[in-house]
Each structure stands twice: as structure tokens, then as C-alpha cells.
């Protein structure tokens, strides 16, 4: 089990980071408040010291003092604030993350086409490459650690240092984000993947359920930056869900919160790979829909073709889309009634959810959610960009970096 070891580079006036955590100038650990401040600046910057004080519920002198330390360390920079009005004179100066301070790596493990992405402090993708992964956890860790030195060299010293690695897995991860408890897709049980990766790469690593990485990406760098209560549902080869509650990712007692794929939507439905019957996964996942379409005699190879047939009023295609979208809508209704989120973001990870499916989901939710709850609730649909899972995994590394030690 030999793996290339990535040597963190130095950046700025001191060694700011080692394999065990973030260090301040001279090796002192950044405290929780400083980490929270770096996260707020990375997420909302450029941000004024006054707004930062409000966001963090600190006094302005306290923020000014903390900012001075972080500016000296090179982790943040001063930057002109964007003007919203017609005011004259010099622009005010705010704080933003230093994109040259460092970056995060993210790796997806669960899809056919895996890749590795490097993402900066502001969530911008610096580089992304395909990464073929073997089946064994040790092999996966070796491959990740082996890819990083070359990618870091390609980025150059100006990009700063690799600050952490996030790895997404399809399955159950322990609440500490170190061990993959179970992944049916990878056939892994109790695999300490975070430690395997960290030991080989020489920087902190974290693993997370893929839906959790998607929600974290939306919170740190996506459309949910200003929201504390929201859910992200990923729909594609599988169906996943993760929620932020009160500003924190909610993973549940066993790390299994959001396992909506196996909510029963039809007790007499098709057998599911989990052993139950009629789970949401058997109705609305990509594989389930393709199988049902073929069994119905529809000659299609891609999911998008079902919607095309439905648009021409093909009754079987219409029924398939209606079954999948209304089942998903009913599950969203349950999420809304249980958690009362500000928004639910449905991410189409295979780019196959058309207007009809979206309209049925919206209609189902509008019909079944209590009106007083649905008035302030926002249902959004997005199509996952290329590299969605690896970029989301990198967000998880950023989340770990910003989180309190
Ligand atoms: Zn199931």
C-alpha cells in the first residue's frame, strides 16, 4: 500500500497548515471565531467589517482585531466593496478570501466517470481531471494521493497550498465523516477512507455521503448561501437528500438522515435493491424509469426521450413521468412538513428532468403542502454542471476547514 505523498507548500509568512489542522502565523491554531470569520468572508465576500460584525454577532472592534490577524496570515485580503448606489468618492474597503492562499480537492467515487476537482476559497473550479478508481479502498486512496502532486504542480505555487481533501461516497458515512459504514454501490463496510487518504496525501481528508456534499456546496458556494434551513434533493442514477437545519448540516443519529430513496411510495410497488418494495428509488431514479419504459415497450435509450414521447401525448410515457414526478412531489411535501425549510433545491444530476416533470412536481407540492407553509417556501430546480460531485466533495473539504476544531 504505497502512495505518493503530497507535500504541502508554504504560503505567506508562516506554515499555516499541517496534517492535523489549520495553524495561524507562527503555528498557533486559529480559534473557532477566526474560522467562522474566514467562512463568512469566503462565502459572502467582499463584505464590510460592519456587515461581518452583524453576521457573526460580534462587535466591530472585535472584528477589526480578528481581521488584522487574518490579513497578516494571508488568508484574507482587503477588496473594494461593490457599490449598489450612485454614491461618489472612493469605494469602501471590505474583506474577501485570498484566492491564492489555498485550495481544496474533491473526489467523487460512486459514479461511472469519476473525477478530481481543485476548487479555490470562493468555490471557483481551478482544475478538474478524470480519475479512474480501483475497487479497493486502499487503491482509491493511493490513486487520489498519486494524482494530487501533479495537479498541484500544474497549478503552480501562486495557487497556494492544498488545504484539504473531500471524498464523496454513495452510502452511509459515520457522523464524524471518517468511516464509510456501508456502501452498497462500492461494496464497502466500515472503511476508514478519510484516514487512508489523509495518511497518503499528508493533508486532512474528510468523506461524506454524496447528497451531504451537494447540500454543503449549495450552502458554501451555491444558491443557499443566505439560507439556514433548506434541503437539497439529487435526482439521477440514485436519489439523495440532505438538509441544513439552523445553519448546520443535519446528518442524523446514524448519518443516514435524508435517505429518501427508500421512503415507501407504493407498498405494492416493485421490489427495491434495499429489500423493500415500492421505494421512491423504484419509481423516480434513472435506472427505474428506463427499466419501466423498456417494459412498457417504449423504444428509448435516454431518459429525456420519455419526456419527448410524453410531449406527443404517448400515454405510457405520460404515466411514467406522472408516477415519478408525483412520487417525488409527495416526498418533498413530507420534507416541507417535517422541517419547514425556506427552500428545497432539486438537482437533476443526469440532465433529464424536463418541463413536464418539473411542473408535476410543483403542482403536487402546491396541492399538498399547507398553504400557510407553501407561501414562503421556494422550490428550485437546477441541472448539475459537469463535475458536480467532485466539486461538491471539495466543498466538504472547505466545510471541514472552516468548521470549528
Ligand atoms: Zn429501497
Tab-separated table of C-alpha atoms and ligand atoms in Angstrom:
chain	number	residue	atom	x	y	z
A	1	UNK	CA	0.000	0.000	0.000
A	2	UNK	CA	2.317	2.651	-1.195
A	3	UNK	CA	1.078	6.026	-2.225
A	4	UNK	CA	2.646	9.242	-3.374
A	5	UNK	CA	2.719	11.744	-0.566
A	6	UNK	CA	1.689	15.257	-1.280
A	7	UNK	CA	3.939	17.749	0.442
A	8	UNK	CA	2.062	20.886	1.475
A	9	UNK	CA	3.720	24.025	0.176
A	10	UNK	CA	4.406	27.056	2.267
A	11	UNK	CA	2.474	30.169	1.617
A	12	UNK	CA	2.805	33.588	3.202
A	13	UNK	CA	4.676	34.413	6.367
A	14	UNK	CA	4.426	31.093	8.172
A	15	UNK	CA	3.441	27.459	7.933
A	16	UNK	CA	-0.304	27.891	8.217
A	17	UNK	CA	-1.414	24.375	7.841
A	18	UNK	CA	-0.295	20.919	8.773
A	19	UNK	CA	-1.750	17.447	8.549
A	20	UNK	CA	-3.736	17.888	11.734
A	21	UNK	CA	-5.382	21.235	11.221
A	22	UNK	CA	-5.164	24.893	10.371
A	23	UNK	CA	-2.468	26.829	12.107
A	24	UNK	CA	-2.137	30.574	12.440
A	25	UNK	CA	1.041	32.562	11.957
A	26	UNK	CA	3.818	31.028	13.968
A	27	UNK	CA	1.942	27.761	14.293
A	28	UNK	CA	-0.875	28.827	16.631
A	29	UNK	CA	-4.202	27.217	15.780
A	30	UNK	CA	-6.872	29.548	14.522
A	31	UNK	CA	-9.658	29.678	17.044
A	32	UNK	CA	-13.321	28.938	16.368
A	33	UNK	CA	-14.219	32.609	15.906
A	34	UNK	CA	-11.458	33.105	13.367
A	35	UNK	CA	-12.573	30.040	11.433
A	36	UNK	CA	-16.169	31.261	11.440
A	37	UNK	CA	-14.931	34.607	10.209
A	38	UNK	CA	-12.938	33.064	7.376
A	39	UNK	CA	-16.011	31.078	6.332
A	40	UNK	CA	-18.266	34.150	6.373
A	41	UNK	CA	-15.711	36.108	4.348
A	42	UNK	CA	-15.224	33.269	1.842
A	43	UNK	CA	-18.970	32.806	1.461
A	44	UNK	CA	-20.126	36.446	1.420
A	45	UNK	CA	-17.034	38.445	0.468
A	46	UNK	CA	-16.227	41.114	-0.352
A	47	UNK	CA	-18.004	42.003	2.892
A	48	UNK	CA	-17.641	45.099	5.058
A	49	UNK	CA	-16.351	44.814	8.609
A	50	UNK	CA	-19.706	46.227	9.778
A	51	UNK	CA	-21.713	43.533	7.965
A	52	UNK	CA	-19.296	40.897	9.184
A	53	UNK	CA	-19.800	42.040	12.775
A	54	UNK	CA	-23.564	41.709	12.276
A	55	UNK	CA	-23.305	38.291	10.639
A	56	UNK	CA	-21.068	36.916	13.381
A	57	UNK	CA	-22.796	38.824	16.195
A	58	UNK	CA	-19.517	40.403	17.274
A	59	UNK	CA	-18.555	43.995	17.994
A	60	UNK	CA	-16.923	45.923	15.181
A	61	UNK	CA	-13.668	46.447	17.173
A	62	UNK	CA	-13.525	42.670	17.735
A	63	UNK	CA	-13.956	42.042	14.011
A	64	UNK	CA	-11.327	44.650	13.171
A	65	UNK	CA	-8.858	42.983	15.529
A	66	UNK	CA	-9.523	39.485	14.181
A	67	UNK	CA	-9.351	40.721	10.597
A	68	UNK	CA	-5.908	42.197	11.261
A	69	UNK	CA	-4.588	38.779	12.301
A	70	UNK	CA	-6.172	37.063	9.295
A	71	UNK	CA	-4.860	39.736	6.909
A	72	UNK	CA	-1.355	39.207	8.293
A	73	UNK	CA	-1.663	35.464	7.797
A	74	UNK	CA	-2.553	35.992	4.140
A	75	UNK	CA	-5.779	34.005	4.344
A	76	UNK	CA	-7.931	37.074	3.551
A	77	UNK	CA	-7.429	40.280	1.568
A	78	UNK	CA	-8.876	43.765	1.525
A	79	UNK	CA	-11.014	44.487	-1.535
A	80	UNK	CA	-13.282	47.303	-2.719
A	81	UNK	CA	-16.941	46.699	-1.929
A	82	UNK	CA	-19.366	46.511	-4.798
A	83	UNK	CA	-21.392	49.718	-4.995
A	84	UNK	CA	-25.137	49.403	-5.099
A	85	UNK	CA	-25.995	53.121	-5.230
A	86	UNK	CA	-24.809	56.171	-7.166
A	87	UNK	CA	-22.515	57.415	-4.383
A	88	UNK	CA	-19.448	59.422	-5.326
A	89	UNK	CA	-15.965	59.176	-3.902
A	90	UNK	CA	-13.693	56.323	-3.046
A	91	UNK	CA	-15.295	52.882	-2.709
A	92	UNK	CA	-15.423	51.395	0.777
A	93	UNK	CA	-12.985	48.620	1.530
A	94	UNK	CA	-14.195	45.211	2.615
A	95	UNK	CA	-12.702	41.779	3.147
A	96	UNK	CA	-12.561	38.793	0.822
A	97	UNK	CA	-10.889	35.400	0.838
A	98	UNK	CA	-7.442	35.300	-0.721
A	99	UNK	CA	-7.817	33.025	-3.748
A	100	UNK	CA	-4.067	32.491	-3.738
A	101	UNK	CA	-3.961	31.259	-0.157
A	102	UNK	CA	-5.001	27.740	-0.905
A	103	UNK	CA	-7.424	25.339	-2.471
A	104	UNK	CA	-9.390	22.180	-1.797
A	105	UNK	CA	-9.528	18.883	-3.645
A	106	UNK	CA	-12.721	16.918	-4.186
A	107	UNK	CA	-13.159	13.397	-5.487
A	108	UNK	CA	-16.282	11.517	-6.499
A	109	UNK	CA	-16.102	7.757	-6.048
A	110	UNK	CA	-19.530	6.468	-6.812
A	111	UNK	CA	-20.206	7.222	-10.457
A	112	UNK	CA	-19.071	5.571	-13.607
A	113	UNK	CA	-16.979	8.558	-14.601
A	114	UNK	CA	-15.075	9.709	-11.548
A	115	UNK	CA	-13.015	12.828	-11.416
A	116	UNK	CA	-10.960	15.022	-9.135
A	117	UNK	CA	-11.518	18.765	-8.849
A	118	UNK	CA	-9.459	21.534	-7.307
A	119	UNK	CA	-11.575	24.398	-6.001
A	120	UNK	CA	-10.431	27.705	-4.523
A	121	UNK	CA	-11.615	29.518	-1.407
A	122	UNK	CA	-14.506	31.109	-3.236
A	123	UNK	CA	-15.743	27.867	-4.778
A	124	UNK	CA	-14.252	28.512	-8.217
A	125	UNK	CA	-13.036	25.428	-10.034
A	126	UNK	CA	-9.330	25.700	-10.732
A	127	UNK	CA	-8.822	22.338	-12.397
A	128	UNK	CA	-10.683	19.104	-12.963
A	129	UNK	CA	-9.410	15.818	-14.315
A	130	UNK	CA	-10.814	12.342	-14.818
A	131	UNK	CA	-9.673	9.842	-12.221
A	132	UNK	CA	-10.168	6.143	-12.744
A	133	UNK	CA	-10.538	4.411	-9.424
A	134	UNK	CA	-9.928	0.790	-8.476
A	135	UNK	CA	-12.353	-1.143	-6.292
A	136	UNK	CA	-10.351	-1.362	-3.080
A	137	UNK	CA	-10.317	1.477	-0.531
A	138	UNK	CA	-6.510	1.383	-0.380
A	139	UNK	CA	-6.363	1.605	-4.139
A	140	UNK	CA	-8.743	4.567	-4.134
A	141	UNK	CA	-6.626	6.355	-1.513
A	142	UNK	CA	-3.437	5.629	-3.462
A	143	UNK	CA	-4.937	6.921	-6.693
A	144	UNK	CA	-6.151	10.164	-5.070
A	145	UNK	CA	-2.824	10.830	-3.348
A	146	UNK	CA	-0.977	9.951	-6.535
A	147	UNK	CA	-2.934	12.444	-8.645
A	148	UNK	CA	-2.517	15.471	-6.408
A	149	UNK	CA	1.194	16.338	-6.696
A	150	UNK	CA	0.994	16.603	-10.479
A	151	UNK	CA	-2.170	18.706	-10.370
A	152	UNK	CA	-0.694	20.973	-7.691
A	153	UNK	CA	2.458	21.412	-9.785
A	154	UNK	CA	0.316	22.293	-12.775
A	155	UNK	CA	-1.492	24.951	-10.752
A	156	UNK	CA	1.826	26.438	-9.647
A	157	UNK	CA	2.930	27.940	-6.346
A	158	UNK	CA	0.740	31.007	-6.913
A	159	UNK	CA	-2.369	28.994	-6.108
A	160	UNK	CA	-1.202	28.476	-2.541
A	161	UNK	CA	-1.374	25.202	-0.692
A	162	UNK	CA	-3.679	22.214	-0.750
A	163	UNK	CA	-5.785	22.691	2.378
A	164	UNK	CA	-7.876	19.557	2.456
A	165	UNK	CA	-9.474	16.732	0.505
A	166	UNK	CA	-13.140	15.802	0.382
A	167	UNK	CA	-14.328	12.458	-0.940
A	168	UNK	CA	-17.964	11.736	-1.679
A	169	UNK	CA	-19.361	8.236	-1.390
A	170	UNK	CA	-22.753	6.838	-2.109
A	171	UNK	CA	-23.776	5.267	1.164
A	172	UNK	CA	-23.765	5.654	4.899
A	173	UNK	CA	-20.915	7.609	6.483
A	174	UNK	CA	-20.276	7.862	10.234
A	175	UNK	CA	-21.257	11.177	11.835
A	176	UNK	CA	-17.572	12.076	12.213
A	177	UNK	CA	-17.071	11.846	8.432
A	178	UNK	CA	-14.165	9.402	8.749
A	179	UNK	CA	-15.603	5.958	8.052
A	180	UNK	CA	-17.804	4.664	5.261
A	181	UNK	CA	-20.162	2.458	7.263
A	182	UNK	CA	-21.805	0.903	4.257
A	183	UNK	CA	-21.902	1.491	0.541
A	184	UNK	CA	-23.895	-0.985	-1.495
A	185	UNK	CA	-22.548	0.525	-4.695
A	186	UNK	CA	-18.889	0.153	-3.691
A	187	UNK	CA	-19.470	-2.980	-1.571
A	188	UNK	CA	-17.646	-1.379	1.350
A	189	UNK	CA	-18.260	-1.953	5.045
A	190	UNK	CA	-16.614	0.085	7.804
A	191	UNK	CA	-13.894	1.516	5.585
A	192	UNK	CA	-11.805	4.263	7.257
A	193	UNK	CA	-11.356	6.041	3.946
A	194	UNK	CA	-10.693	9.534	5.346
A	195	UNK	CA	-7.693	8.261	7.330
A	196	UNK	CA	-6.419	6.221	4.382
A	197	UNK	CA	-6.500	9.288	2.121
A	198	UNK	CA	-5.116	11.675	4.718
A	199	UNK	CA	-2.210	9.377	5.593
A	200	UNK	CA	-1.174	9.109	1.964
A	201	UNK	CA	-1.764	12.694	0.899
A	202	UNK	CA	-0.416	14.390	4.016
A	203	UNK	CA	-3.324	16.808	4.379
A	204	UNK	CA	-6.654	16.470	6.220
A	205	UNK	CA	-9.280	14.472	4.392
A	206	UNK	CA	-12.966	14.044	5.002
A	207	UNK	CA	-15.530	11.709	3.474
A	208	UNK	CA	-19.225	12.374	3.181
A	209	UNK	CA	-22.380	10.968	1.736
A	210	UNK	CA	-22.770	12.440	-1.739
A	211	UNK	CA	-26.057	14.197	-1.008
A	212	UNK	CA	-24.445	15.829	2.024
A	213	UNK	CA	-21.645	17.159	-0.173
A	214	UNK	CA	-24.240	18.568	-2.593
A	215	UNK	CA	-26.045	20.435	0.195
A	216	UNK	CA	-22.760	21.707	1.590
A	217	UNK	CA	-21.786	23.023	-1.833
A	218	UNK	CA	-25.094	24.920	-2.052
A	219	UNK	CA	-24.549	26.399	1.419
A	220	UNK	CA	-20.935	27.472	0.966
A	221	UNK	CA	-20.797	28.492	-2.665
A	222	UNK	CA	-24.233	27.981	-4.231
A	223	UNK	CA	-27.740	29.389	-4.158
A	224	UNK	CA	-28.356	28.673	-0.448
A	225	UNK	CA	-25.595	30.886	0.938
A	226	UNK	CA	-28.067	33.138	2.716
A	227	UNK	CA	-30.319	30.309	3.909
A	228	UNK	CA	-30.099	28.409	7.195
A	229	UNK	CA	-32.920	25.925	6.569
A	230	UNK	CA	-33.050	24.180	3.231
A	231	UNK	CA	-32.954	20.756	1.622
A	232	UNK	CA	-31.138	19.583	-1.492
A	233	UNK	CA	-32.522	16.616	-3.411
A	234	UNK	CA	-30.340	14.996	-6.055
A	235	UNK	CA	-32.160	13.022	-8.706
A	236	UNK	CA	-30.352	10.845	-11.202
A	237	UNK	CA	-28.848	7.376	-11.061
A	238	UNK	CA	-29.865	7.439	-7.422
A	239	UNK	CA	-31.950	9.789	-5.327
A	240	UNK	CA	-30.381	11.583	-2.372
A	241	UNK	CA	-31.348	14.305	0.036
A	242	UNK	CA	-29.582	16.381	2.663
A	243	UNK	CA	-30.764	19.235	4.839
A	244	UNK	CA	-29.251	22.209	6.566
A	245	UNK	CA	-31.214	22.978	9.732
A	246	UNK	CA	-30.429	26.114	11.716
A	247	UNK	CA	-27.373	26.700	9.524
A	248	UNK	CA	-25.888	23.250	10.158
A	249	UNK	CA	-25.821	20.128	8.042
A	250	UNK	CA	-28.136	17.627	9.694
A	251	UNK	CA	-26.832	14.083	9.331
A	252	UNK	CA	-28.982	12.284	11.901
A	253	UNK	CA	-28.163	9.774	14.632
A	254	UNK	CA	-26.580	7.230	12.266
A	255	UNK	CA	-25.501	9.568	9.499
A	256	UNK	CA	-28.460	8.395	7.449
A	257	UNK	CA	-30.690	11.482	7.503
A	258	UNK	CA	-32.164	12.254	4.110
A	259	UNK	CA	-32.250	8.662	2.846
A	260	UNK	CA	-35.398	9.451	0.885
A	261	UNK	CA	-34.629	6.977	-1.897
A	262	UNK	CA	-36.038	4.262	0.334
A	263	UNK	CA	-39.165	6.013	1.532
A	264	UNK	CA	-42.053	3.765	0.528
A	265	UNK	CA	-44.252	5.489	-2.032
A	266	UNK	CA	-46.192	2.397	-3.135
A	267	UNK	CA	-46.425	-0.541	-0.670
A	268	UNK	CA	-47.402	-2.838	-3.555
A	269	UNK	CA	-44.765	-1.491	-5.917
A	270	UNK	CA	-41.698	-3.033	-7.491
A	271	UNK	CA	-39.036	-4.767	-5.382
A	272	UNK	CA	-36.199	-2.422	-4.416
A	273	UNK	CA	-32.498	-3.238	-4.181
A	274	UNK	CA	-32.781	-2.480	-0.429
A	275	UNK	CA	-35.074	-5.473	0.044
A	276	UNK	CA	-38.267	-3.480	0.455
A	277	UNK	CA	-40.947	-2.765	-2.111
A	278	UNK	CA	-42.163	0.402	-3.793
A	279	UNK	CA	-39.408	2.758	-2.599
A	280	UNK	CA	-39.088	6.170	-4.273
A	281	UNK	CA	-35.945	4.799	-5.946
A	282	UNK	CA	-38.039	2.167	-7.763
A	283	UNK	CA	-40.210	4.879	-9.325
A	284	UNK	CA	-38.130	8.004	-9.877
A	285	UNK	CA	-34.445	7.053	-10.295
A	286	UNK	CA	-32.902	6.997	-13.762
A	287	UNK	CA	-32.484	3.212	-13.839
A	288	UNK	CA	-36.015	2.564	-12.601
A	289	UNK	CA	-37.537	4.845	-15.202
A	290	UNK	CA	-35.505	3.348	-18.038
A	291	UNK	CA	-36.464	-0.178	-16.970
A	292	UNK	CA	-40.140	0.742	-16.707
A	293	UNK	CA	-40.007	2.440	-20.107
A	294	UNK	CA	-38.476	-0.619	-21.737
A	295	UNK	CA	-41.016	-2.909	-20.074
A	296	UNK	CA	-43.772	-0.659	-21.416
A	297	UNK	CA	-42.377	-1.180	-24.901
A	298	UNK	CA	-41.032	2.342	-25.340
A	299	UNK	CA	-38.011	2.321	-27.625
A	300	UNK	CA	-35.781	4.729	-25.792
A	301	UNK	CA	-32.178	4.786	-24.629
A	302	UNK	CA	-32.095	8.063	-22.737
A	303	UNK	CA	-34.362	9.414	-20.047
A	304	UNK	CA	-35.001	12.660	-21.916
A	305	UNK	CA	-36.741	10.686	-24.639
A	306	UNK	CA	-39.556	9.750	-22.249
A	307	UNK	CA	-40.468	13.408	-21.899
A	308	UNK	CA	-40.296	13.851	-25.669
A	309	UNK	CA	-42.763	10.986	-26.079
A	310	UNK	CA	-44.954	12.410	-23.336
A	311	UNK	CA	-44.994	15.762	-25.135
A	312	UNK	CA	-46.519	13.867	-28.075
A	313	UNK	CA	-49.154	12.513	-25.662
A	314	UNK	CA	-47.825	8.947	-25.553
A	315	UNK	CA	-49.962	7.515	-22.720
A	316	UNK	CA	-47.287	5.222	-21.304
A	317	UNK	CA	-44.646	7.939	-21.285
A	318	UNK	CA	-47.139	10.299	-19.640
A	319	UNK	CA	-47.895	7.717	-16.949
A	320	UNK	CA	-44.194	7.093	-16.249
A	321	UNK	CA	-43.437	10.779	-15.817
A	322	UNK	CA	-46.539	11.351	-13.780
A	323	UNK	CA	-45.728	8.457	-11.422
A	324	UNK	CA	-42.122	9.567	-10.908
A	325	UNK	CA	-42.785	13.290	-10.556
A	326	UNK	CA	-45.822	12.985	-8.303
A	327	UNK	CA	-43.993	10.499	-6.037
A	328	UNK	CA	-41.093	12.932	-5.771
A	329	UNK	CA	-43.510	15.794	-5.135
A	330	UNK	CA	-45.177	13.875	-2.297
A	331	UNK	CA	-41.787	13.184	-0.684
A	332	UNK	CA	-40.906	16.886	-0.975
A	333	UNK	CA	-44.228	17.630	0.713
A	334	UNK	CA	-43.177	15.408	3.621
A	335	UNK	CA	-39.808	17.155	3.897
A	336	UNK	CA	-41.523	20.546	3.936
A	337	UNK	CA	-43.966	19.465	6.631
A	338	UNK	CA	-41.258	17.879	8.792
A	339	UNK	CA	-38.557	20.558	8.560
A	340	UNK	CA	-40.343	23.705	7.325
A	341	UNK	CA	-37.392	24.704	5.120
A	342	UNK	CA	-37.004	28.052	3.382
A	343	UNK	CA	-36.287	26.201	0.166
A	344	UNK	CA	-35.938	22.823	-1.465
A	345	UNK	CA	-33.440	22.634	-4.319
A	346	UNK	CA	-33.916	19.740	-6.743
A	347	UNK	CA	-30.690	18.989	-8.588
A	348	UNK	CA	-31.086	16.983	-11.772
A	349	UNK	CA	-27.786	15.104	-11.913
A	350	UNK	CA	-28.346	13.423	-15.257
A	351	UNK	CA	-29.847	16.383	-17.102
A	352	UNK	CA	-33.072	14.563	-17.930
A	353	UNK	CA	-35.778	16.282	-15.916
A	354	UNK	CA	-37.906	18.218	-18.367
A	355	UNK	CA	-40.582	20.900	-18.056
A	356	UNK	CA	-43.360	18.379	-17.631
A	357	UNK	CA	-41.734	16.576	-14.700
A	358	UNK	CA	-40.946	19.883	-13.015
A	359	UNK	CA	-44.493	21.150	-13.493
A	360	UNK	CA	-45.970	17.972	-11.979
A	361	UNK	CA	-43.617	18.177	-9.002
A	362	UNK	CA	-44.560	21.845	-8.458
A	363	UNK	CA	-48.256	21.062	-8.784
A	364	UNK	CA	-48.053	18.126	-6.360
A	365	UNK	CA	-46.215	20.226	-3.786
A	366	UNK	CA	-48.610	23.162	-4.231
A	367	UNK	CA	-51.606	20.862	-3.792
A	368	UNK	CA	-50.395	19.005	-0.724
A	369	UNK	CA	-48.363	21.476	1.321
A	370	UNK	CA	-50.398	23.565	3.772
A	371	UNK	CA	-50.983	26.962	2.134
A	372	UNK	CA	-49.571	28.885	5.099
A	373	UNK	CA	-46.317	26.912	4.749
A	374	UNK	CA	-46.089	26.995	0.977
A	375	UNK	CA	-46.453	30.791	0.715
A	376	UNK	CA	-42.899	31.490	1.897
A	377	UNK	CA	-41.399	28.283	0.595
A	378	UNK	CA	-39.207	28.229	-2.503
A	379	UNK	CA	-38.898	25.173	-4.774
A	380	UNK	CA	-35.974	25.482	-7.170
A	381	UNK	CA	-34.735	23.213	-9.946
A	382	UNK	CA	-31.176	23.124	-11.244
A	383	UNK	CA	-29.222	20.924	-13.604
A	384	UNK	CA	-25.931	19.687	-12.147
A	385	UNK	CA	-22.903	21.044	-14.027
A	386	UNK	CA	-20.099	18.782	-15.256
A	387	UNK	CA	-18.055	17.618	-12.288
A	388	UNK	CA	-20.888	18.324	-9.857
A	389	UNK	CA	-19.976	15.511	-7.451
A	390	UNK	CA	-16.251	16.182	-7.228
A	391	UNK	CA	-16.815	19.944	-6.894
A	392	UNK	CA	-19.347	19.256	-4.153
A	393	UNK	CA	-16.853	16.949	-2.428
A	394	UNK	CA	-14.314	19.785	-2.466
A	395	UNK	CA	-16.943	21.956	-0.747
A	396	UNK	CA	-16.992	19.365	2.016
A	397	UNK	CA	-13.236	19.814	2.477
A	398	UNK	CA	-13.807	23.585	2.676
A	399	UNK	CA	-16.580	22.997	5.200
A	400	UNK	CA	-14.206	20.956	7.343
A	401	UNK	CA	-11.545	23.627	7.024
A	402	UNK	CA	-13.940	26.334	8.191
A	403	UNK	CA	-15.580	24.236	10.893
A	404	UNK	CA	-14.604	24.634	14.488
A	405	UNK	CA	-11.759	22.397	15.542
B	1	LIG	ZN1	-35.492	0.696	-1.199
